[in-house]
Coordinates of C-alpha atoms in Angstrom, one line a residue:
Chain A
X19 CA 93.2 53.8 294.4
X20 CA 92.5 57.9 294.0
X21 CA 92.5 59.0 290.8
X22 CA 95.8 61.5 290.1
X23 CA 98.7 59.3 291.5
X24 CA 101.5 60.5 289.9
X25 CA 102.0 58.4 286.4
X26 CA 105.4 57.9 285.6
X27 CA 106.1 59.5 282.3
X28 CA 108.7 59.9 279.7
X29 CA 111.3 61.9 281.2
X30 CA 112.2 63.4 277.5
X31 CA 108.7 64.5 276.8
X32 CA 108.9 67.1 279.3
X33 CA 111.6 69.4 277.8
X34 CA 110.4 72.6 277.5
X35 CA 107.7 72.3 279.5
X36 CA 106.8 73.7 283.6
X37 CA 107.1 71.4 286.3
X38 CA 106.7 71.4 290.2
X39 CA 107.9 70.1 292.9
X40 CA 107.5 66.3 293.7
X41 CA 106.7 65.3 289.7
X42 CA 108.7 61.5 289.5
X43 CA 110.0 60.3 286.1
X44 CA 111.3 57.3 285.0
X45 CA 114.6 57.5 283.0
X46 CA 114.0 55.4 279.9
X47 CA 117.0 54.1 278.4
X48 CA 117.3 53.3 274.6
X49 CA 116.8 49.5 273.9
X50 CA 119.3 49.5 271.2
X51 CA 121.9 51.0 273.3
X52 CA 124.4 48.7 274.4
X53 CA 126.5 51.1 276.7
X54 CA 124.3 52.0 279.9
X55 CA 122.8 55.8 279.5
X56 CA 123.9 58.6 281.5
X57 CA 122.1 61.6 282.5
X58 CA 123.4 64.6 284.7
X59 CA 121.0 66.0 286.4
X60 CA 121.9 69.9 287.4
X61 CA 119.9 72.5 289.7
X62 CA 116.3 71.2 290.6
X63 CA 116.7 67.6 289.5
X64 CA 117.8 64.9 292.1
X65 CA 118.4 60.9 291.4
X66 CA 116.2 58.6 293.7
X67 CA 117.2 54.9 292.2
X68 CA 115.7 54.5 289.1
X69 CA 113.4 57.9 289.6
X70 CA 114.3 61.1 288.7
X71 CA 112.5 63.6 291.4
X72 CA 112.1 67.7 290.6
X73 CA 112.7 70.1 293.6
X74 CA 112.4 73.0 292.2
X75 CA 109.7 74.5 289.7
X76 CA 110.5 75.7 286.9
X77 CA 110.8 74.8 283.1
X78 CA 113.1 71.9 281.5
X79 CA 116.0 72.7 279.6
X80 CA 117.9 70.0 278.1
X81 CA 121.8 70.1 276.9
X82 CA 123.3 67.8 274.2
X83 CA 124.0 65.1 274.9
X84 CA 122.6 64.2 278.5
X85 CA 122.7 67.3 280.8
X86 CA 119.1 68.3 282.4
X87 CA 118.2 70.9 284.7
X88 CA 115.4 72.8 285.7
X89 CA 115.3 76.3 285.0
X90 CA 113.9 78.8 288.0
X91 CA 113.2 82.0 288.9
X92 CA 115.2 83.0 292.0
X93 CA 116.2 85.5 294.1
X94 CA 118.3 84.0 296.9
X95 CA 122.1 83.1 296.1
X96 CA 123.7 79.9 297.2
X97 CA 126.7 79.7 297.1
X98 CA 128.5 76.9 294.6
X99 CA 132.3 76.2 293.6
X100 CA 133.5 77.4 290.8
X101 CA 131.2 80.6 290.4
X102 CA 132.6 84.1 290.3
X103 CA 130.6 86.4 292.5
X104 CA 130.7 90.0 293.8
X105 CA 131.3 90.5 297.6
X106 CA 131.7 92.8 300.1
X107 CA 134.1 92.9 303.3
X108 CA 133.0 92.7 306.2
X109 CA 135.8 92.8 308.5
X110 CA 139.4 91.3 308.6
X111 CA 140.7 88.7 311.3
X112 CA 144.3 87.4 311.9
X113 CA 144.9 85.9 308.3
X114 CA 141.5 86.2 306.4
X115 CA 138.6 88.7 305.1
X116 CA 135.5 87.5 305.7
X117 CA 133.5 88.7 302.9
X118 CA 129.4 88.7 302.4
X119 CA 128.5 87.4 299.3
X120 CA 124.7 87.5 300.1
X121 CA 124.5 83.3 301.3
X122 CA 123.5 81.9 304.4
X123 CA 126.9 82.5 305.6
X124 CA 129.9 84.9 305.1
X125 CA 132.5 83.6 302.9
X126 CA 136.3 84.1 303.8
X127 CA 139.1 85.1 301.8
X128 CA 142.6 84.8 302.7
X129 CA 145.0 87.5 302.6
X130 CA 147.7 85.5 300.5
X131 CA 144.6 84.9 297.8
X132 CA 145.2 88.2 295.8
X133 CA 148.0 88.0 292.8
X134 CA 151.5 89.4 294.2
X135 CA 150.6 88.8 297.8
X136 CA 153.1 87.4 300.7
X137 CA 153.3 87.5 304.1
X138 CA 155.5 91.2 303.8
X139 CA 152.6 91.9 301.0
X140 CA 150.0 92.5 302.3
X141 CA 146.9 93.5 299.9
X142 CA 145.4 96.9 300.1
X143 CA 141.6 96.4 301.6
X144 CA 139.4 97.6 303.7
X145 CA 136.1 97.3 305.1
X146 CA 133.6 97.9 303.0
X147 CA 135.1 97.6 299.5
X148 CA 134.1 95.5 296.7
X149 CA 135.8 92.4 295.7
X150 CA 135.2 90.1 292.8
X151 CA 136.2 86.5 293.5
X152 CA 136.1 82.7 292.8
X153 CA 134.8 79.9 295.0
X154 CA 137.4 77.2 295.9
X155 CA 135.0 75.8 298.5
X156 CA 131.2 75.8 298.5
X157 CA 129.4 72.8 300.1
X158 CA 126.6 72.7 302.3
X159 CA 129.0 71.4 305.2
X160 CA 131.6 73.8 305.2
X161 CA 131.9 77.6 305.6
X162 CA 132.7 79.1 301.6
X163 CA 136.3 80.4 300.6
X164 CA 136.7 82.8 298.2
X165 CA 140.2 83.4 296.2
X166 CA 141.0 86.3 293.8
X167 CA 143.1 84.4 291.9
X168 CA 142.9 81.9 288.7
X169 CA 144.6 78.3 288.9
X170 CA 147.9 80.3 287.2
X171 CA 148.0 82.9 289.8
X172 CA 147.3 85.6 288.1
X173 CA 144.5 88.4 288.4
X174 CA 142.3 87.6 285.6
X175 CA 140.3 90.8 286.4
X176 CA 139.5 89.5 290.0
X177 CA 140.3 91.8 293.3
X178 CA 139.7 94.6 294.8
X179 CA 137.6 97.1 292.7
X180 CA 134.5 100.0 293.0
X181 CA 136.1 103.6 293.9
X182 CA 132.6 104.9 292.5
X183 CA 130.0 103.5 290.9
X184 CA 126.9 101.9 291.9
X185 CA 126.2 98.3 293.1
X186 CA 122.9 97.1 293.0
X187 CA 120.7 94.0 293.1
X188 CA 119.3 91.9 290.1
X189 CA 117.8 88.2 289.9
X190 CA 120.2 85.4 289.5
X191 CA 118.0 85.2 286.3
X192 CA 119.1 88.1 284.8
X193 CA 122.9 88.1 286.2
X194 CA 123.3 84.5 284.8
X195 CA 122.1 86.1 281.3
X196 CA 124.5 89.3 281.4
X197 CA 127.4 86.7 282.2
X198 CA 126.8 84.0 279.2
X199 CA 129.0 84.2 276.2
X200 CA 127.3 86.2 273.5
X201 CA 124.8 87.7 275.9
X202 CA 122.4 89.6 274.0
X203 CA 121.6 92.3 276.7
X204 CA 125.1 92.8 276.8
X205 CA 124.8 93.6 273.4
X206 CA 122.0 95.8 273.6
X207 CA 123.7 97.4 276.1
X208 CA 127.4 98.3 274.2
X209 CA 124.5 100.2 272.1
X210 CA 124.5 103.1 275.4
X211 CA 126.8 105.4 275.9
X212 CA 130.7 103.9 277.6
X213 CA 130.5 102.6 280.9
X214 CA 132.5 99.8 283.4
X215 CA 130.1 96.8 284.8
X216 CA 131.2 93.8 286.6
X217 CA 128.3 91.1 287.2
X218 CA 128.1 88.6 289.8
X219 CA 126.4 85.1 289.6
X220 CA 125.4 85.8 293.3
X221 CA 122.8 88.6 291.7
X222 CA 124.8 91.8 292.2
X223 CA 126.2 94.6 289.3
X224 CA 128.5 97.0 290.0
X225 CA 127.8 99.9 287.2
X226 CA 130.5 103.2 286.6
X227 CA 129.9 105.7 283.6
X228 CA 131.4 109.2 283.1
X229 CA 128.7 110.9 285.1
X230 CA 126.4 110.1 288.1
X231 CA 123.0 110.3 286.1
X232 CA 124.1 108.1 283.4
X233 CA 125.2 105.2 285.8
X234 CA 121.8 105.6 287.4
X235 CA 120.1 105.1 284.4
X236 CA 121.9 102.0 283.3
X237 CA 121.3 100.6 286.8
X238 CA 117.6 101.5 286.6
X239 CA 117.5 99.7 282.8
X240 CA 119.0 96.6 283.8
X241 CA 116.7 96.2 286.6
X242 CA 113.6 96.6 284.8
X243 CA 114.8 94.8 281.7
X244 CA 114.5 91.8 284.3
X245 CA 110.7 91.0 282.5
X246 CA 110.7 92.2 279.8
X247 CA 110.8 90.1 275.7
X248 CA 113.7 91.2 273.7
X249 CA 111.8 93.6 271.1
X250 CA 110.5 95.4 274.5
X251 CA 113.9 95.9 275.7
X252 CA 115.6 96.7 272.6
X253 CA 113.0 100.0 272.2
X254 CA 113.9 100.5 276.3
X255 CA 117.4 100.9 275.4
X256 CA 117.1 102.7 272.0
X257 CA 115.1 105.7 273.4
X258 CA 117.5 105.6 276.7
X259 CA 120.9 105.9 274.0
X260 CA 118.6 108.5 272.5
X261 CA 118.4 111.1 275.3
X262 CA 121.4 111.0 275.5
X263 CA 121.7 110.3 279.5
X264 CA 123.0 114.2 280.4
Chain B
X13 CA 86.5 54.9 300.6
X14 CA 82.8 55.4 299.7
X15 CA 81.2 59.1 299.9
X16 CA 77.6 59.6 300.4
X17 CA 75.8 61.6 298.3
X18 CA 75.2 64.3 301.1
X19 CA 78.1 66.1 300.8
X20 CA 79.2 68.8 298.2
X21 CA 82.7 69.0 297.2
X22 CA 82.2 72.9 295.9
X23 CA 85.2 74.8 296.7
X24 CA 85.0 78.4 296.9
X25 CA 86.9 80.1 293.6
X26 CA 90.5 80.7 294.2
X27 CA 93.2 83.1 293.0
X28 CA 96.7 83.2 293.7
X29 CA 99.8 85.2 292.6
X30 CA 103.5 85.2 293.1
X31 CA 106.3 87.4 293.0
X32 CA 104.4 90.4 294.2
X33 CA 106.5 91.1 297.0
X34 CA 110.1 93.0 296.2
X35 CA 111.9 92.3 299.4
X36 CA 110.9 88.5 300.1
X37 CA 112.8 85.8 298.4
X38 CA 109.9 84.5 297.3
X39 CA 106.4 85.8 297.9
X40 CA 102.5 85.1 297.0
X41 CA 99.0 85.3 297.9
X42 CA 96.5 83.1 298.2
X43 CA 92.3 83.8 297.9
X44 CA 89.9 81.3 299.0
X45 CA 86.5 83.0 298.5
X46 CA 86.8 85.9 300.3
X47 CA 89.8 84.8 302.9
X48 CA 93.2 86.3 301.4
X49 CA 96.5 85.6 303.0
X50 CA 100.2 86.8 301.8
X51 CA 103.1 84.7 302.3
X52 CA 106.8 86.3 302.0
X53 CA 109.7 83.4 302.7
X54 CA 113.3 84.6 303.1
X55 CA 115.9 81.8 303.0
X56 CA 118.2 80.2 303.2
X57 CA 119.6 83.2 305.7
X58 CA 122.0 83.7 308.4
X59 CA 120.9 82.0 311.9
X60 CA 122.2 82.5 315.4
X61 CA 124.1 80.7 316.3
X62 CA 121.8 79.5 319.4
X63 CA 118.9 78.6 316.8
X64 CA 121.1 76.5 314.5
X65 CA 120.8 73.0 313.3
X66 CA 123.9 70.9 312.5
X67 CA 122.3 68.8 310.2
X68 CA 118.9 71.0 309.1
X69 CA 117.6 74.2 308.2
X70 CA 115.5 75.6 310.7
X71 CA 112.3 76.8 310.3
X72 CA 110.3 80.0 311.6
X73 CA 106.9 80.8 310.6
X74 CA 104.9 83.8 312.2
X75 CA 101.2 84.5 311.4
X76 CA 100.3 88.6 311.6
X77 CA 96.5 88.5 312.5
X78 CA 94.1 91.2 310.5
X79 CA 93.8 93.3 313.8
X80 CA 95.6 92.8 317.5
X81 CA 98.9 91.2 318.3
X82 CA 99.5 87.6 317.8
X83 CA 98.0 85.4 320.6
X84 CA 97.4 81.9 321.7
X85 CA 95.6 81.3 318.7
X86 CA 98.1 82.2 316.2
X87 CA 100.7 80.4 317.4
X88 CA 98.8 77.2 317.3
X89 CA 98.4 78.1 313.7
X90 CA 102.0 78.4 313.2
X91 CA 103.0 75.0 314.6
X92 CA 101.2 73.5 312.2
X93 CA 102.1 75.2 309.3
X94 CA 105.8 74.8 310.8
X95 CA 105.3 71.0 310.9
X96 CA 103.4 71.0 307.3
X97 CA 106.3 72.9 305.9
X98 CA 109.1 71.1 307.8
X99 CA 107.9 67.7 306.4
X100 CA 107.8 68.9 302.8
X101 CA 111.0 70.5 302.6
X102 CA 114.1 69.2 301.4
X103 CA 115.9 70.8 304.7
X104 CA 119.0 69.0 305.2
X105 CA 120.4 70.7 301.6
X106 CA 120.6 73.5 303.8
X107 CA 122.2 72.8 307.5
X108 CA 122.7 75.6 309.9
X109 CA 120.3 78.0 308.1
X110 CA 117.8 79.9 308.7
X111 CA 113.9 79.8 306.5
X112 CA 111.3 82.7 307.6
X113 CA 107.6 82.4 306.6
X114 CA 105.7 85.2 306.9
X115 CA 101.6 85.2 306.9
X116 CA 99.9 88.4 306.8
X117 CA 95.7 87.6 307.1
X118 CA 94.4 90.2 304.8
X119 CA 90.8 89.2 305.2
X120 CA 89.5 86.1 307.0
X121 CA 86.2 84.5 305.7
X122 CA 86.7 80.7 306.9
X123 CA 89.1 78.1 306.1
X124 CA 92.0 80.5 307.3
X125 CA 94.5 77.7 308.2
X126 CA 94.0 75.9 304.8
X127 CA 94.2 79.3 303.3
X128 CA 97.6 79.9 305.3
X129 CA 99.1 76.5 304.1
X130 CA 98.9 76.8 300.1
X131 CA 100.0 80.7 300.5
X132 CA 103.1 78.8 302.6
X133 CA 103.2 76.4 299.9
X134 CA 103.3 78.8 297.0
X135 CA 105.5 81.1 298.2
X136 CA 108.0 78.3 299.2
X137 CA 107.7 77.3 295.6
X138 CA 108.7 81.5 294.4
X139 CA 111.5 81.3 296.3
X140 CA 113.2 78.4 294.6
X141 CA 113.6 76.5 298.0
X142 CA 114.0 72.7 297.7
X143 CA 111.1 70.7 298.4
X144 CA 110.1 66.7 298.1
X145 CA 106.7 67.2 297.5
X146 CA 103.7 69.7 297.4
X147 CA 101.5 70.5 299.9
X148 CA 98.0 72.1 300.0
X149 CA 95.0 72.7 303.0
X150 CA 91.5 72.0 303.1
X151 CA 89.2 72.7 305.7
X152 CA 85.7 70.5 306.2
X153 CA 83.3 71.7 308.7
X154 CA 80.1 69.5 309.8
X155 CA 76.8 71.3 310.3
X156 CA 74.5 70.2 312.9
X157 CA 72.4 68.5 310.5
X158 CA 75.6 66.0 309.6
X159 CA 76.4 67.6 306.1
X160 CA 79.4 67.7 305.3
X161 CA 80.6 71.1 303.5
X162 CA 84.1 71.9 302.3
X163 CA 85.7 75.4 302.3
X164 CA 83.1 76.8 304.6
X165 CA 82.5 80.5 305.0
X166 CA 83.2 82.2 308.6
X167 CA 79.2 81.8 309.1
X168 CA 79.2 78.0 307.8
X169 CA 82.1 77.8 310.4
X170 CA 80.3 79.3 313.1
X171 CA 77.1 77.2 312.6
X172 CA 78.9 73.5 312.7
X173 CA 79.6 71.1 315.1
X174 CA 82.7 70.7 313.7
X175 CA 85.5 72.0 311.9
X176 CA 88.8 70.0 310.3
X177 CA 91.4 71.3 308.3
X178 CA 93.5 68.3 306.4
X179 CA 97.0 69.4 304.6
X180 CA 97.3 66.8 301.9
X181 CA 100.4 66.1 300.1
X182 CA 100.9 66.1 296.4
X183 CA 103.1 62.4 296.0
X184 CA 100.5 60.1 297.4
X185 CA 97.6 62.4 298.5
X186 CA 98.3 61.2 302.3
X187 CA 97.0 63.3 305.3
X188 CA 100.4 65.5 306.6
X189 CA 98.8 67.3 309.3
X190 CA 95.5 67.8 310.7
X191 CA 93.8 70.3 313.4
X192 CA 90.1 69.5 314.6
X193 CA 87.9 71.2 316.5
X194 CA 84.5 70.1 317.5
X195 CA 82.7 66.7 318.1
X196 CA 82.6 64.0 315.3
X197 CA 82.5 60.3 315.0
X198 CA 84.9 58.0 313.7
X199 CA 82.8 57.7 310.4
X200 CA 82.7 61.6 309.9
X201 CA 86.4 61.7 310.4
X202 CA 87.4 59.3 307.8
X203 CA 84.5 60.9 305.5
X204 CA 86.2 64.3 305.9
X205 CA 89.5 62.9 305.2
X206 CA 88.5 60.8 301.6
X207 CA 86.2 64.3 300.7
X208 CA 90.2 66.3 301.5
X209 CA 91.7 64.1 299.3
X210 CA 89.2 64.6 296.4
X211 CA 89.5 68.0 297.0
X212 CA 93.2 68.4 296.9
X213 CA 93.3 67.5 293.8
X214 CA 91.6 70.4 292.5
X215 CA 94.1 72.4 294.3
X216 CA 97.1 71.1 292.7
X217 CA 95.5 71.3 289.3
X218 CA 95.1 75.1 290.2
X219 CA 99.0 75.3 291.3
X220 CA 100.2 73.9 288.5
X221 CA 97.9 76.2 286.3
X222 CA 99.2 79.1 288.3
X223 CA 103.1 78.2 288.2
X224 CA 102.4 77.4 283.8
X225 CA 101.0 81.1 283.5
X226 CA 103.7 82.2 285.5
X227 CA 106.4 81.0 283.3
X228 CA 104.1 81.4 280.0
X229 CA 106.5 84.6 279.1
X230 CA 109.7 83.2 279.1
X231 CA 108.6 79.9 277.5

């Protein structure tokens, strides 16, 4: 028997700490408890029987009361139902734009998916513009659809947007931190002079302020904020808002 | 299985590092001594449509040699790094997509397809793609005398009757792929294969080392 077979451990004890690909845990359940336990696993966590395997490395986060997930650094987007991303036409067929959202495949979008459109409606867009979207569909099997409206109908700041501006690339990281509630970059950030930003959970921001060399500056902070510990980032931004950004 | 005294489990010191590629999904290098190899793995991407899987993602590895084109030799290579990869991977999460490894030899001092196979290995780790297991390489060469060294250098290479590179897997330290060159007996082979295992488990201790400093900052 080699030494270093994987032991199975106690899942729990892991929380907050790195694992790789391959680790096995058993999922003990309470003895008291009389209802059977549940656990979700999220991204980098899959259910073998009894075992809990990790795909992905990356570090443990746990949710109240059951939810687990590992937590990665990545750059790639795939694409998942539900999230609002940042695309970009590509080109229009008979009743769809198909739209590159930066997958393995180009999403579509259907012409009647924009608030206010019919068949004598037709939306305003073009190749090459910007539009900020939902996912209805987003499986492995089937090609993603994108819709730029909510359940009600209405806009909800989706659609067609970006005459101007700047869209650039940041990790899914970072663009999952500018997009939480409270963010605390995005509250750095209000510290800067005005400016327009949309974020995508597929990695991309679109940035707009008054004048060309402040939205360059914002886009260069955000991307090397990516690394940086709060205090470090919080000087960044103070001596940015201090020059001004002529 | 039983190991004679004969043989010296010393591997050469390794480095590795990740992220250091901007274009890549995920990127790294690997140092074995002095052989250095960078990895860059983009994926899941677009594939055409005469290259696509229904079911699977489908792999493409390429080696870049130090100096020259890529012959004969390299594409032997990439087979089995293709296969190591292919069996690790978690590639039906992905069907009709496309996963590129890149290897770029920097410097080759011995052991370069064990090198090649935990850069491939750590950069598929960077980029966040789905994998059942670990993998790593480790190359045993025998010398003429019937040691049995592990990690040889290019010279230690040169002088042995044989050469074997093993790529171990991290679940249940099993043999995933091996390459052999050279003339050995039955014994030797089996020797090679316990000393690999013993090895690998030095490797994955460094991995795991690597990925923990990696992440020490946001921890």
């Amino acid at each position: 028997m080699l030494a270093g077979e994987n032991m199975l451990r106690s899942f729990k004890d892991e929380i907050g700490h790195v694992l790789l690909p391959g680790d096995a845990f058993l999922f003990d359940l309470p003895a008291t408890d009389c209802k059977p336990g549940k656990v979700i696993c999220g991204p980098g966590l899959r259910r073998n029987g009894d075992v809990i395997l990790v795909c992905k490395s990356g570090i443990l986060r746990h949710k109240m009361p059951n939810l687990f997930w590992i937590d990665a650094q990545q750059r790639r987007y795939v694409p998942a139902k539900g999230e609002s991303v940042i695309g970009i036409v590509t080109g229009k067929s008979v009743n769809v734009f198909k739209v590159d959202v930066g997958g393995s495949e180009q999403a579509s979008l259907s012409y009647l998916a924009f608030e206010g459109a019919t068949k004598r409606n037709r939306p305003n867009v073009q190749v090459g513009d910007l539009v900020h979207g939902q996912f209805t569909i987003a499986n492995k099997d089937m090609e993603p659809e994108l819709v730029c409206v909510d359940g009600g109908g209405r806009a909800s700041g989706m659609g067609v947007f970006g005459t101007g501006g700047l869209l650039f690339k940041v990790s899914l990281g970072l663009s999952r931190r500018l997009l939480a509630p409270h963010s605390e970059v995005v509250k750095d950030l209000e510290g800067l002079f005005p400016f327009e930003m949309v974020a995508g959970m597929n990695g991309r921001v679109w940035v707009k302020a008054q004048s060309m060399q402040q939205t360059v500056v914002v886009a260069s902070l955000l991307e090397s904020c990516e690394n940086m510990s709060a205090p470090q980032r919080k000087v960044l931004f103070r001596r940015a808002a201090a020059r001004g950004g002529s | 299985m039983e190991v004679d005294g004969l043989c010296s489990l010393a591997l050469r010191e390794f480095g590795c590092e990740q992220n250091l590629l901007s274009r890549p999904d995920g990127s790294a290098s690997f140092v074995q001594g002095d052989s250095s190899v960078l990895a860059g793995v983009y994926g899941p991407a677009e594939v055409k449509i005469s290259k696509e899987i229904y079911d699977r993602a489908t792999m493409e590895v390429v080696i870049q040699p130090k100096v020259g084109l890529p012959g004969v030799r390299e594409r032997a290579r990439e087979q089995c790094v293709r296969e190591t990869c292919e069996a690790a991977l978690l590639s039906s999460l992905h069907p009709r997509s496309s996963l590129s490894l890149v290897l770029q030899v920097v410097h080759d001092d011995g052991s370069l397809l064990s090198c090649c196979l935990n850069a491939a290995c750590m950069a598929l780790m960077d980029a966040g793609l789905p994998m059942g297991c670990l993998f790593c390489g480790v190359t045993c060469a025998i010398d003429p005398e019937g040691r049995l060294i592990t990690d040889p250098t290019a010279r230690q290479e040169q002088n042995s009757r044989a050469v074997m590179t093993f790529a171990i897997d991290s679940a249940q330290h099993r043999v995933m792929m091996s390459s052999t060159k050279g003339s050995f007996s039955l014994d030797e082979l089996q020797q090679c294969i316990a000393v690999s295992q013993r090895a690998s488990e030095k490797i994955f201790h460094f991995y795991r080392e690597s990925v923990r400093r990696r992440y020490s900052k946001t921890l």
